[in-house]
mmCIF file of C-alpha atoms in Angstrom:
data_model
loop_
_atom_site.group_PDB
_atom_site.id
_atom_site.type_symbol
_atom_site.label_atom_id
_atom_site.label_comp_id
_atom_site.label_asym_id
_atom_site.label_seq_id
_atom_site.Cartn_x
_atom_site.Cartn_y
_atom_site.Cartn_z
ATOM 1 C CA MET A 1 115.950 61.042 -74.768
ATOM 2 C CA ASP A 2 112.629 58.857 -74.161
ATOM 3 C CA HIS A 3 109.230 60.287 -75.643
ATOM 4 C CA LYS A 4 107.933 61.784 -72.323
ATOM 5 C CA THR A 5 111.121 63.999 -71.886
ATOM 6 C CA CYS A 6 111.028 65.112 -75.663
ATOM 7 C CA HIS A 7 107.339 66.170 -75.065
ATOM 8 C CA ASP A 8 108.369 67.964 -72.067
ATOM 9 C CA VAL A 9 111.262 69.607 -73.919
ATOM 10 C CA LEU A 10 108.904 70.471 -76.851
ATOM 11 C CA LYS A 11 106.282 72.201 -74.735
ATOM 12 C CA ARG A 12 108.939 74.202 -72.857
ATOM 13 C CA ILE A 13 110.425 75.667 -76.132
ATOM 14 C CA GLN A 14 106.789 76.250 -77.303
ATOM 15 C CA ALA A 15 106.194 78.330 -74.275
ATOM 16 C CA LYS A 16 108.940 80.449 -75.375
ATOM 17 C CA HIS A 17 107.219 81.339 -78.593
ATOM 18 C CA GLU A 18 104.521 83.762 -78.654
ATOM 19 C CA TRP A 19 101.442 82.419 -80.106
ATOM 20 C CA GLN A 20 99.851 85.688 -81.644
ATOM 21 C CA ASN A 21 97.428 84.089 -84.329
ATOM 22 C CA ASN A 22 95.257 80.832 -83.940
ATOM 23 C CA SER A 23 95.593 79.927 -87.424
ATOM 24 C CA LYS A 24 96.776 76.207 -88.018
ATOM 25 C CA LYS A 25 99.506 77.599 -90.729
ATOM 26 C CA ASP A 26 100.753 79.701 -88.042
ATOM 27 C CA HIS A 27 100.864 76.959 -85.486
ATOM 28 C CA LYS A 28 102.228 74.424 -88.069
ATOM 29 C CA MET A 29 104.924 77.109 -88.791
ATOM 30 C CA ILE A 30 106.061 77.357 -85.127
ATOM 31 C CA GLU A 31 105.802 73.771 -84.362
ATOM 32 C CA ASP A 32 108.041 73.029 -87.367
ATOM 33 C CA LYS A 33 110.617 75.523 -85.764
ATOM 34 C CA VAL A 34 110.095 74.150 -82.527
ATOM 35 C CA ILE A 35 110.905 70.628 -83.794
ATOM 36 C CA LYS A 36 114.142 71.885 -85.508
ATOM 37 C CA GLU A 37 115.351 73.735 -82.571
ATOM 38 C CA LEU A 38 114.983 70.554 -80.553
ATOM 39 C CA MET A 39 116.515 68.523 -83.135
ATOM 40 C CA THR A 40 119.461 70.791 -83.265
ATOM 41 C CA LYS A 41 120.040 70.743 -79.480
ATOM 42 C CA GLN A 42 119.873 66.901 -79.454
ATOM 43 C CA PHE A 43 122.583 66.519 -82.386
ATOM 44 C CA VAL A 44 124.819 69.119 -80.473
ATOM 45 C CA LYS A 45 124.170 67.171 -77.270
ATOM 46 C CA SER A 46 125.403 63.848 -79.041
ATOM 47 C CA LYS A 47 128.196 65.390 -80.613
ATOM 48 C CA SER A 48 129.376 66.920 -77.368
ATOM 49 C CA LYS A 49 128.995 63.114 -75.751
ATOM 50 C CA LYS A 50 131.093 61.735 -78.505
ATOM 51 C CA TYR A 51 133.827 64.681 -78.004
ATOM 52 C CA HIS A 52 134.185 63.889 -74.577
ATOM 53 C CA LYS A 53 134.408 60.321 -74.770
ATOM 54 C CA HIS A 54 136.844 60.730 -77.397
ATOM 55 C CA GLN A 55 138.842 63.229 -74.878
ATOM 56 C CA LEU A 56 138.654 60.477 -72.218
ATOM 57 C CA MET A 57 140.047 57.849 -74.562
ATOM 58 C CA VAL A 58 142.879 59.751 -75.687
ATOM 59 C CA SER A 59 143.781 61.022 -72.240
ATOM 60 C CA GLN A 60 143.628 57.361 -70.910
ATOM 61 C CA GLN A 61 145.953 56.653 -73.755
ATOM 62 C CA LYS A 62 148.494 59.168 -73.091
ATOM 63 C CA LYS A 63 148.604 57.870 -69.421
ATOM 64 C CA ARG A 64 149.461 54.200 -70.470
ATOM 65 C CA GLU A 65 152.152 55.450 -73.068
ATOM 66 C CA LYS A 66 153.411 57.638 -69.893
ATOM 67 C CA GLU A 67 153.216 54.651 -67.528
ATOM 68 C CA LYS A 68 155.128 52.348 -70.245
ATOM 69 C CA LYS A 69 157.841 55.046 -70.476
ATOM 70 C CA CYS A 70 158.299 54.900 -66.706
ATOM 71 C CA TYR A 71 158.970 50.927 -66.562
#
């Protein structure tokens, strides 16, 4: 994910949270929460990609084994 995309996602997530107090402490706490949420989403996405690649590899291997049995 490039920097601009990360920034856009961060802004969208921040928009979900209510900014009731203008104190720097509250902003920092919310920003930390948003960053953690973004990192979690990226982690899940990367794990999902790895899982799907693995599933594709397994299905291709099974297909090759089946073809070998036919010959």
